[in-house]
Tab-separated table of C-alpha atoms in Angstrom:
chain	number	residue	atom	x	y	z
H	1	MET	CA	-0.050	-0.268	0.436
H	2	PRO	CA	1.538	3.045	-1.073
H	3	HIS	CA	2.937	5.740	1.250
H	4	PRO	CA	-0.184	8.888	2.583
H	5	ASN	CA	2.367	11.444	3.188
H	6	LYS	CA	4.552	10.516	0.551
H	7	LYS	CA	4.209	12.248	-3.725
H	8	GLN	CA	3.234	9.259	-5.747
H	9	ARG	CA	5.483	9.847	-9.197
H	10	LEU	CA	3.623	10.623	-12.303
H	11	GLY	CA	2.698	7.924	-14.777
H	12	GLY	CA	5.210	9.416	-18.108
H	13	ALA	CA	7.913	10.661	-15.810
H	14	ASP	CA	10.952	8.797	-17.785
H	15	ASP	CA	9.600	10.890	-20.514
H	16	ASP	CA	9.688	14.259	-19.012
H	17	GLY	CA	12.811	14.014	-17.458
H	18	LYS	CA	14.471	12.556	-20.381
H	19	GLN	CA	12.793	15.378	-22.552
H	20	GLN	CA	13.821	17.621	-20.487
H	21	ASP	CA	17.197	17.144	-20.433
H	22	ASP	CA	17.043	16.845	-24.575
H	23	ALA	CA	16.046	20.287	-24.255
H	24	ASN	CA	18.947	21.159	-21.572
H	25	PHE	CA	21.123	20.057	-23.746
H	26	SER	CA	19.755	21.563	-26.820
H	27	SER	CA	19.954	25.104	-25.329
H	28	LEU	CA	23.653	24.347	-24.552
H	29	SER	CA	25.389	26.374	-27.835
H	30	THR	CA	28.520	24.994	-29.634
H	31	ASP	CA	30.418	26.400	-28.109
H	32	ILE	CA	30.192	25.985	-24.119
H	33	LEU	CA	29.620	22.138	-25.954
H	34	ALA	CA	32.893	22.196	-27.067
H	35	ASN	CA	34.297	23.749	-23.377
H	36	ILE	CA	33.085	20.405	-22.690
H	37	TYR	CA	34.169	18.178	-24.783
H	38	CYS	CA	37.614	19.563	-24.455
H	39	CYS	CA	38.039	18.049	-20.773
H	40	LEU	CA	36.757	14.434	-22.807
H	41	PRO	CA	39.454	11.666	-24.210
H	42	LEU	CA	39.988	11.783	-28.027
H	43	LYS	CA	38.806	9.339	-29.036
H	44	GLU	CA	34.836	10.511	-26.491
H	45	ILE	CA	35.592	13.742	-27.896
H	46	MET	CA	34.847	12.436	-31.990
H	47	ARG	CA	32.305	9.547	-30.369
H	48	SER	CA	30.636	13.045	-29.566
H	49	ARG	CA	30.311	14.373	-32.840
H	50	ARG	CA	27.711	11.516	-33.478
H	51	VAL	CA	25.006	12.770	-31.517
H	52	SER	CA	23.541	15.408	-33.317
H	53	LYS	CA	24.384	18.383	-36.002
H	54	LYS	CA	25.177	20.307	-32.455
H	55	SER	CA	27.287	18.342	-31.313
H	56	SER	CA	29.720	17.323	-34.649
H	57	ASP	CA	29.983	21.694	-35.342
H	58	ALA	CA	30.946	21.687	-31.347
H	59	VAL	CA	33.568	18.666	-31.743
H	60	LYS	CA	35.207	20.845	-34.744
H	61	LYS	CA	35.833	23.973	-32.493
H	62	THR	CA	36.968	21.131	-29.640
H	63	SER	CA	40.734	20.869	-28.983
H	64	GLU	CA	42.183	17.693	-27.109
H	65	PRO	CA	43.676	18.561	-23.071
H	66	ILE	CA	47.450	19.279	-23.016
H	67	VAL	CA	49.419	16.384	-21.834
H	68	ALA	CA	52.647	16.567	-21.181
H	69	SER	CA	54.367	13.097	-22.555
H	70	GLU	CA	54.166	12.118	-26.750
H	71	TYR	CA	53.531	8.348	-25.916
H	72	LYS	CA	49.926	10.633	-25.359
H	73	TYR	CA	49.230	12.237	-28.161
H	74	PHE	CA	47.275	11.049	-30.870
H	75	LYS	CA	49.336	8.268	-32.939
H	76	VAL	CA	49.646	7.811	-36.408
H	77	ASP	CA	51.770	4.345	-36.672
H	78	SER	CA	49.622	2.171	-39.301
H	79	VAL	CA	47.041	2.923	-42.075
H	80	MET	CA	44.136	2.900	-39.604
H	81	ASN	CA	45.730	5.689	-37.778
H	82	TYR	CA	46.927	7.676	-40.700
H	83	ASN	CA	43.050	7.170	-42.067
H	84	ALA	CA	41.593	8.657	-38.610
H	85	LEU	CA	43.902	11.532	-39.022
H	86	ALA	CA	42.800	12.381	-42.081
H	87	VAL	CA	38.882	12.184	-40.794
H	88	MET	CA	40.134	14.604	-37.907
H	89	ALA	CA	41.389	17.079	-41.074
H	90	GLU	CA	37.715	17.491	-40.947
H	91	ALA	CA	35.632	16.985	-37.972
H	92	MET	CA	38.162	17.762	-35.188
H	93	PRO	CA	40.687	20.616	-37.594
H	94	GLY	CA	41.739	21.281	-33.050
H	95	LEU	CA	43.644	18.465	-32.763
H	96	GLN	CA	46.806	20.141	-31.234
H	97	GLN	CA	48.897	16.736	-31.138
H	98	VAL	CA	50.741	14.427	-32.861
H	99	SER	CA	53.262	11.641	-32.810
H	100	LEU	CA	54.748	10.260	-36.812
H	101	GLY	CA	55.666	6.712	-35.857
H	102	SER	CA	55.079	3.365	-36.922
H	103	LYS	CA	54.183	0.046	-35.351
H	104	TYR	CA	57.428	-2.760	-35.807
H	105	GLY	CA	56.951	-5.517	-37.371
H	106	GLU	CA	52.995	-5.296	-38.902
H	107	GLU	CA	52.257	-3.114	-41.862
H	108	LYS	CA	54.555	-2.279	-44.360
H	109	PHE	CA	53.683	1.276	-45.734
H	110	LYS	CA	55.736	4.535	-45.684
H	111	TYR	CA	54.553	8.562	-46.221
H	112	ILE	CA	55.575	9.840	-49.381
H	113	ASP	CA	58.583	10.836	-50.405
H	114	GLY	CA	59.837	14.777	-49.405
H	115	GLU	CA	62.401	16.327	-51.272
H	116	GLU	CA	66.178	14.384	-51.208
H	117	PRO	CA	64.807	11.505	-50.549
H	118	ASP	CA	67.771	8.327	-49.789
H	119	GLU	CA	67.100	6.561	-53.493
H	120	GLU	CA	68.561	3.308	-51.858
H	121	GLU	CA	65.178	3.761	-49.307
H	122	VAL	CA	63.077	4.297	-52.550
H	123	ALA	CA	64.061	1.854	-53.830
H	124	HIS	CA	63.934	-0.794	-50.376
H	125	ASN	CA	60.326	0.955	-49.504
H	126	ALA	CA	58.962	0.612	-53.389
H	127	GLU	CA	56.243	-1.749	-52.724
H	128	TYR	CA	54.830	-0.241	-49.430
H	129	THR	CA	51.937	1.164	-49.252
H	130	ALA	CA	52.146	5.393	-49.687
H	131	LEU	CA	50.488	8.214	-46.928
H	132	ASN	CA	49.627	11.192	-48.205
H	133	ILE	CA	51.076	12.664	-44.821
H	134	VAL	CA	52.081	16.046	-46.469
H	135	ASP	CA	48.501	16.571	-47.433
H	136	VAL	CA	46.639	14.876	-44.547
H	137	LEU	CA	49.296	16.280	-42.016
H	138	SER	CA	49.149	20.372	-42.754
H	139	PRO	CA	48.616	23.699	-41.169
H	140	ALA	CA	45.232	24.645	-43.154
H	141	ASN	CA	43.909	20.983	-41.820
H	142	PHE	CA	45.599	21.751	-38.294
H	143	PRO	CA	46.537	24.966	-37.838
H	144	ASN	CA	45.898	24.823	-33.750
H	145	LEU	CA	48.919	21.877	-33.651
H	146	HIS	CA	50.441	22.549	-30.172
H	147	ALA	CA	53.233	19.803	-30.001
H	148	LEU	CA	54.337	17.594	-33.010
H	149	CYS	CA	56.686	14.673	-32.157
H	150	ILE	CA	58.763	12.503	-34.654
H	151	ASP	CA	59.903	9.926	-33.536
H	152	SER	CA	62.415	6.272	-34.716
H	153	ASN	CA	60.143	4.771	-36.800
H	154	ALA	CA	58.436	7.162	-38.961
H	155	PRO	CA	59.010	5.710	-42.518
H	156	LEU	CA	60.049	9.480	-43.628
H	157	ASN	CA	62.562	9.892	-46.597
H	158	GLY	CA	64.091	13.205	-47.673
H	159	LYS	CA	62.799	17.381	-46.167
H	160	TYR	CA	59.689	17.914	-45.609
H	161	PRO	CA	59.397	22.207	-44.905
H	162	SER	CA	55.211	21.716	-45.024
H	163	LEU	CA	56.043	19.469	-41.300
H	164	PHE	CA	57.847	23.686	-40.299
H	165	ASN	CA	55.220	25.203	-41.274
H	166	PHE	CA	52.850	25.175	-38.317
H	167	SER	CA	52.258	29.323	-36.727
H	168	ASN	CA	50.967	27.740	-33.384
H	169	LEU	CA	53.385	24.613	-32.777
H	170	GLU	CA	55.063	25.469	-29.017
H	171	LYS	CA	56.668	21.576	-28.909
H	172	LEU	CA	58.528	19.466	-31.614
H	173	THR	CA	60.649	15.984	-31.134
H	174	ILE	CA	62.274	14.693	-33.505
H	175	SER	CA	63.925	11.761	-32.210
H	176	ARG	CA	66.876	8.836	-33.353
H	177	CYS	CA	64.556	9.896	-37.084
H	178	ASN	CA	67.576	9.037	-38.968
H	179	THR	CA	65.509	9.818	-42.987
H	180	ILE	CA	64.583	12.574	-42.403
H	181	LYS	CA	66.298	15.251	-43.252
H	182	PHE	CA	66.230	19.130	-41.909
H	183	GLY	CA	68.624	22.035	-40.620
H	184	PHE	CA	67.663	24.304	-37.937
H	185	ASP	CA	66.925	27.249	-40.348
H	186	MET	CA	63.797	25.261	-41.002
H	187	LEU	CA	62.112	26.160	-37.888
H	188	ALA	CA	61.757	29.547	-38.770
H	189	GLY	CA	58.188	28.685	-40.014
H	190	LEU	CA	57.660	27.894	-36.525
H	191	ARG	CA	56.975	31.190	-34.452
H	192	SER	CA	55.761	29.871	-32.061
H	193	LEU	CA	58.148	27.816	-30.887
H	194	LYS	CA	59.191	27.489	-27.402
H	195	GLU	CA	60.924	23.789	-26.557
H	196	PHE	CA	62.814	21.928	-29.787
H	197	GLU	CA	63.910	18.008	-29.348
H	198	CYS	CA	66.966	17.166	-31.738
H	199	ILE	CA	67.929	13.652	-30.286
H	200	HIS	CA	69.887	11.782	-32.683
H	201	ASN	CA	69.307	11.888	-35.635
H	202	LYS	CA	72.047	12.148	-38.319
H	203	LEU	CA	70.589	13.719	-41.375
H	204	ALA	CA	70.386	17.199	-39.446
H	205	THR	CA	72.535	19.751	-40.107
H	206	GLY	CA	73.010	23.250	-38.836
H	207	ASN	CA	74.500	25.613	-36.511
H	208	LEU	CA	72.808	27.488	-32.815
H	209	LYS	CA	73.380	30.738	-34.868
H	210	ASP	CA	70.541	29.293	-37.085
H	211	LEU	CA	68.020	28.971	-34.116
H	212	SER	CA	67.993	32.983	-34.193
H	213	VAL	CA	65.382	32.303	-36.183
H	214	CYS	CA	63.155	31.613	-33.130
H	215	GLN	CA	64.878	33.338	-30.504
H	216	ASN	CA	61.889	35.566	-28.615
H	217	THR	CA	60.151	32.842	-28.302
H	218	LEU	CA	62.528	29.176	-27.379
H	219	GLU	CA	62.494	28.361	-24.026
H	220	ARG	CA	64.027	24.975	-24.449
H	221	ILE	CA	66.888	23.382	-25.983
H	222	ASP	CA	67.303	20.071	-26.066
H	223	ILE	CA	70.101	18.563	-28.408
H	224	VAL	CA	72.067	15.968	-28.783
H	225	CYS	CA	74.215	14.742	-31.869
H	226	SER	CA	74.801	11.401	-33.553
H	227	ASP	CA	78.691	11.294	-33.522
H	228	ASP	CA	77.878	11.847	-38.028
H	229	ALA	CA	75.545	14.671	-36.974
H	230	PRO	CA	76.959	17.678	-38.411
H	231	ILE	CA	75.514	20.268	-35.537
H	232	GLY	CA	78.103	23.706	-34.659
H	233	GLY	CA	78.485	26.638	-33.609
H	234	ASN	CA	79.371	28.216	-30.053
H	235	PHE	CA	77.309	27.940	-27.382
H	236	MET	CA	77.042	31.602	-26.698
H	237	ASP	CA	75.014	32.973	-29.719
H	238	LEU	CA	72.180	31.993	-28.000
H	239	ALA	CA	73.416	34.542	-24.487
H	240	ASN	CA	70.563	36.982	-25.548
H	241	PHE	CA	67.490	34.615	-25.453
H	242	PRO	CA	65.338	36.283	-23.638
H	243	ASN	CA	62.933	33.944	-22.105
H	244	LEU	CA	65.713	30.212	-23.019
H	245	LYS	CA	65.250	28.464	-19.442
H	246	SER	CA	66.796	24.957	-20.017
H	247	LEU	CA	69.799	24.201	-22.620
H	248	THR	CA	71.361	20.862	-23.396
H	249	LEU	CA	74.085	20.076	-25.754
H	250	HIS	CA	74.817	17.256	-25.323
H	251	GLN	CA	77.606	15.117	-27.743
H	252	THR	CA	77.346	18.356	-30.156
H	253	LYS	CA	80.638	19.820	-31.567
H	254	VAL	CA	79.445	23.210	-29.832
H	255	THR	CA	82.652	25.612	-28.578
H	256	GLY	CA	82.683	28.026	-26.284
H	257	GLN	CA	84.077	29.051	-22.585
H	258	LEU	CA	81.942	28.677	-19.749
H	259	ARG	CA	83.532	32.015	-18.270
H	260	ASP	CA	82.488	33.810	-21.030
H	261	ILE	CA	78.892	33.869	-19.274
H	262	GLY	CA	78.106	37.543	-18.164
H	263	ASP	CA	75.736	39.231	-16.072
H	264	ASP	CA	73.157	39.572	-19.259
H	265	ASP	CA	73.910	36.386	-20.203
H	266	PHE	CA	71.360	34.073	-20.117
H	267	PRO	CA	68.983	35.808	-18.594
H	268	MET	CA	66.620	33.113	-17.548
H	269	LEU	CA	67.944	30.347	-17.776
H	270	GLU	CA	68.140	27.847	-15.220
H	271	VAL	CA	69.349	24.336	-16.135
H	272	LEU	CA	72.827	24.788	-19.008
H	273	LYS	CA	74.546	21.309	-20.144
H	274	LEU	CA	77.477	21.830	-22.072
H	275	PRO	CA	79.546	19.208	-23.692
H	276	SER	CA	83.421	17.837	-23.817
H	277	THR	CA	84.148	20.716	-26.338
H	278	VAL	CA	83.177	24.069	-24.380
H	279	VAL	CA	85.696	24.779	-22.004
H	280	GLY	CA	84.553	24.129	-18.425
H	281	GLY	CA	81.574	21.670	-19.969
H	282	ASN	CA	80.876	18.332	-18.577
H	283	ARG	CA	83.468	15.918	-18.193
H	284	TYR	CA	85.714	18.850	-20.291
H	285	GLU	CA	89.922	17.164	-20.149
H	286	ILE	CA	92.564	18.697	-18.383
H	287	GLN	CA	96.109	17.008	-18.782
H	288	ARG	CA	98.052	18.194	-15.640
H	289	VAL	CA	97.155	18.120	-12.330
H	290	ALA	CA	97.643	21.684	-11.988
H	291	GLN	CA	95.436	23.009	-14.107
H	292	ALA	CA	91.910	21.868	-11.920
H	293	LYS	CA	93.167	25.015	-9.715
H	294	GLU	CA	93.709	26.822	-12.203
H	295	LEU	CA	90.162	26.020	-14.090
H	296	ILE	CA	88.367	26.742	-10.807
H	297	ASP	CA	89.418	30.078	-10.494
H	298	GLU	CA	87.971	31.065	-13.748
H	299	LEU	CA	84.677	30.080	-13.063
H	300	LEU	CA	84.223	30.443	-9.426
H	301	PRO	CA	82.951	33.860	-9.828
H	302	LEU	CA	80.886	32.552	-12.011
H	303	ARG	CA	79.547	29.449	-9.784
H	304	ARG	CA	79.338	32.245	-7.278
H	305	LYS	CA	76.285	34.351	-9.079
H	306	ARG	CA	74.616	31.753	-11.269
H	307	PRO	CA	74.557	28.471	-8.608
H	308	GLU	CA	71.640	26.798	-10.766
H	309	LEU	CA	74.309	26.571	-13.354
H	310	PHE	CA	76.259	23.467	-11.646
H	311	SER	CA	73.619	22.362	-10.370
H	312	ASP	CA	73.076	19.321	-12.564
H	313	ARG	CA	74.723	16.511	-9.802
H	314	TYR	CA	76.380	14.617	-12.253
H	315	PHE	CA	78.671	17.781	-14.128
H	316	HIS	CA	81.722	17.382	-12.975
H	317	TRP	CA	86.030	17.660	-15.031
H	318	LYS	CA	88.137	15.388	-15.736
H	319	LEU	CA	91.180	14.471	-16.044
H	320	SER	CA	92.947	13.092	-19.424
H	321	ASP	CA	93.675	9.172	-19.581
H	322	GLU	CA	96.751	10.679	-21.190
H	323	SER	CA	97.920	12.660	-17.709
H	324	GLU	CA	101.446	11.902	-17.031
H	325	ASP	CA	100.870	12.906	-14.214
H	326	VAL	CA	99.472	9.920	-12.636
H	327	ALA	CA	100.716	7.070	-15.456
H	328	ASP	CA	102.382	4.496	-14.503
H	329	PRO	CA	105.183	5.223	-17.075
H	330	ARG	CA	106.315	1.451	-18.424
H	331	MET	CA	102.219	2.475	-20.299
H	332	ASP	CA	101.527	3.747	-23.333
H	333	PHE	CA	98.335	4.472	-21.799
H	334	MET	CA	96.286	4.248	-18.032
H	335	PRO	CA	93.963	2.293	-16.781
H	336	ASP	CA	90.728	2.556	-17.009
H	337	TYR	CA	90.180	2.285	-13.256
H	338	HIS	CA	92.043	5.658	-12.782
H	339	ASN	CA	89.088	7.248	-13.770
H	340	TYR	CA	90.121	10.512	-11.783
H	341	CYS	CA	87.580	13.930	-12.141
H	342	PHE	CA	86.738	16.936	-10.088
H	343	TYR	CA	83.908	19.454	-8.908
H	344	PHE	CA	82.597	22.262	-6.949
H	345	VAL	CA	80.761	20.956	-3.413
H	346	GLN	CA	79.151	23.194	-1.078
H	347	ALA	CA	77.899	22.564	2.617
H	348	GLY	CA	76.217	25.635	3.971
H	349	SER	CA	77.030	28.730	2.535
H	350	ARG	CA	80.643	27.763	2.309
H	351	LEU	CA	81.567	26.581	-1.229
H	352	GLY	CA	84.572	24.309	-2.136
H	353	TRP	CA	85.929	21.467	-4.627
H	354	ARG	CA	87.521	18.072	-4.496
H	355	TRP	CA	88.655	15.499	-6.563
H	356	GLU	CA	87.286	12.030	-6.726
H	357	LYS	CA	88.122	9.138	-8.629
H	358	LYS	CA	85.219	7.203	-9.625
H	359	PHE	CA	83.816	3.907	-10.809
H	360	ASP	CA	81.197	1.689	-12.475
H	361	TYR	CA	79.834	-0.504	-10.129
H	362	THR	CA	81.445	0.303	-6.796
H	363	PRO	CA	81.656	3.525	-4.320
H	364	ASP	CA	83.308	6.037	-5.751
H	365	HIS	CA	86.702	6.899	-4.010
H	366	PRO	CA	86.981	11.001	-2.543
H	367	PHE	CA	89.623	13.055	-1.861
H	368	GLU	CA	89.945	15.842	0.723
H	369	VAL	CA	87.668	19.085	-0.409
H	370	HIS	CA	89.719	22.564	-0.835
H	371	TRP	CA	87.566	24.902	0.840
H	372	LEU	CA	87.350	27.809	-1.010
H	373	ASP	CA	85.494	29.770	1.870
H	374	PRO	CA	86.246	30.368	5.691
H	375	VAL	CA	84.381	28.543	8.254
H	376	PRO	CA	80.600	29.723	9.152
H	377	ASN	CA	80.282	31.239	12.682
H	378	LYS	CA	79.283	28.699	15.494
H	379	LYS	CA	77.245	31.415	16.708
H	380	SER	CA	76.290	31.646	12.797
H	381	ASN	CA	72.890	29.760	12.234
H	382	ASP	CA	74.656	28.684	9.103
H	383	TYR	CA	77.071	26.578	11.220
H	384	GLN	CA	74.409	23.369	11.997
H	385	ALA	CA	74.245	23.072	7.909
H	386	TYR	CA	77.212	23.653	6.773
H	387	ALA	CA	78.215	21.355	10.052
H	388	ASP	CA	75.895	17.685	9.115
H	389	VAL	CA	76.836	18.651	5.205
H	390	ALA	CA	80.623	18.964	6.634
H	391	LYS	CA	80.459	15.554	7.818
H	392	SER	CA	79.813	13.443	5.033
H	393	PHE	CA	82.638	14.790	2.344
H	394	ILE	CA	85.271	13.415	4.706
H	395	PRO	CA	86.404	10.112	3.220
H	396	ASN	CA	85.796	6.945	5.095
H	397	GLY	CA	84.263	3.533	4.823
H	398	ALA	CA	84.240	2.240	1.019
H	399	GLY	CA	85.429	5.948	0.332
H	400	ARG	CA	88.378	6.144	2.590
H	401	PHE	CA	91.420	5.030	0.377
H	402	PHE	CA	92.597	8.344	-0.753
H	403	LYS	CA	91.566	9.717	3.500
H	404	GLY	CA	93.935	12.593	3.932
H	405	LEU	CA	95.313	13.779	0.008
H	406	TYR	CA	93.948	16.235	-1.832
H	407	GLU	CA	94.757	15.436	-5.966
H	408	PRO	CA	95.175	12.603	-7.835
H	409	PRO	CA	98.611	11.303	-6.856
H	410	SER	CA	101.701	9.574	-9.101
H	411	TYR	CA	102.042	6.172	-10.308
H	412	THR	CA	104.684	5.361	-7.712
H	413	VAL	CA	102.146	7.056	-4.964
H	414	PHE	CA	99.132	5.381	-5.879
H	415	ASN	CA	100.901	1.888	-6.124
H	416	ARG	CA	101.971	2.251	-2.138
H	417	LEU	CA	98.327	2.756	-1.065
H	418	SER	CA	97.404	-0.084	-2.972
H	419	ARG	CA	99.690	-2.241	-1.618
H	420	ASN	CA	99.650	-0.806	1.966
H	421	TYR	CA	95.320	-0.411	1.414
H	422	VAL	CA	93.037	-2.850	3.732
H	423	PRO	CA	90.178	-3.640	2.522
H	424	SER	CA	87.160	-4.550	5.002
H	425	ALA	CA	84.894	-6.751	5.407
H	426	GLU	CA	82.079	-4.901	3.812
H	427	GLU	CA	84.329	-4.214	0.368
H	428	MET	CA	85.673	-8.015	0.014
H	429	GLU	CA	81.719	-8.410	0.417
H	430	MET	CA	81.165	-6.060	-2.425
H	431	TRP	CA	83.989	-6.764	-4.640
H	432	GLU	CA	83.036	-10.900	-4.560
H	433	ASN	CA	79.737	-9.601	-5.768
H	434	LEU	CA	80.214	-8.160	-8.415
């Protein structure tokens, strides 16, 4: 029996609710729908275009959420996904993130050959299905493209100028794609480019000066060269980039001197990773032990003014493998276990530097610290912070081999230390388990 005080649902209420929902949906403008759809995953956005004509129009105004990882971009790695991209060219021109690649070993397809293609590659892929990526992935079809990634499996061949003409593109990644030809000057068409990654592309060419075409927009540059890629220039050519925050130039032939960075250079730079070809760059080599102090003296003013430029935990300089200061005079080379490096250290406000002998699989052997500043006053707020960190710099335990020494010894002294050294039980166990 129905409860006498409970309001009963009238017949057709469900239909009325559905009609009300439909009315609410119909009252939404395409702009509002587009704002709603942009919060959905890409597949859901594309499905929404089938709901109604208004919904389809809203999808045309929609852009998918921006993500940090290129692994979450829409990946054109098959004929099916290429066809989907062709559909999106009309149905969803607001697409913002695309990755070009291929699924290794699954389908034999290629993108149409670009300018100056490799003829051997043309002959090898002659029977493959050719996809016109230039016509589909174009600035006209996707004017708001935000990020483009070209990875190692992208079946490109030659130059593709149209891929460098997206005026709203902010991030370009080209990684280990050894069949695409491009020069840094081709970035001139990317007027909004903020992040440029060029990782191990053997056909990439250019000079750092060529990046000036994006001088006012670039915030991050990450270049890692293949051995035969002709990428050069002086890193100081980028010193007047007003928005540059991160600069990585690993394995390049870039030159310059770290000490040349002046007060007005690289005004926004927070991360700096330079190759060994730069004087003062990571793993820069010196020939004599005494040159370490000279390099430290040269770079100390910059280290005090711009400590963030030395913040990479792996940043160090090294003694040449051919240094006569530590080599066995009876040998023509220095064994791998003589891998001496040096770097700045800091405890509280007190700055110093030290040598260290690096190993691949066992703890490194540090030397004593050359302190550059006096000990903080024990009554100061900084003293405890200094004392806590400074203790960790004292060679001890498995790293006590060079305790009491401040620089790499000659071969004769090293040989005597080795003969007299008594390893701990912990060290013996560690070596036995290698």
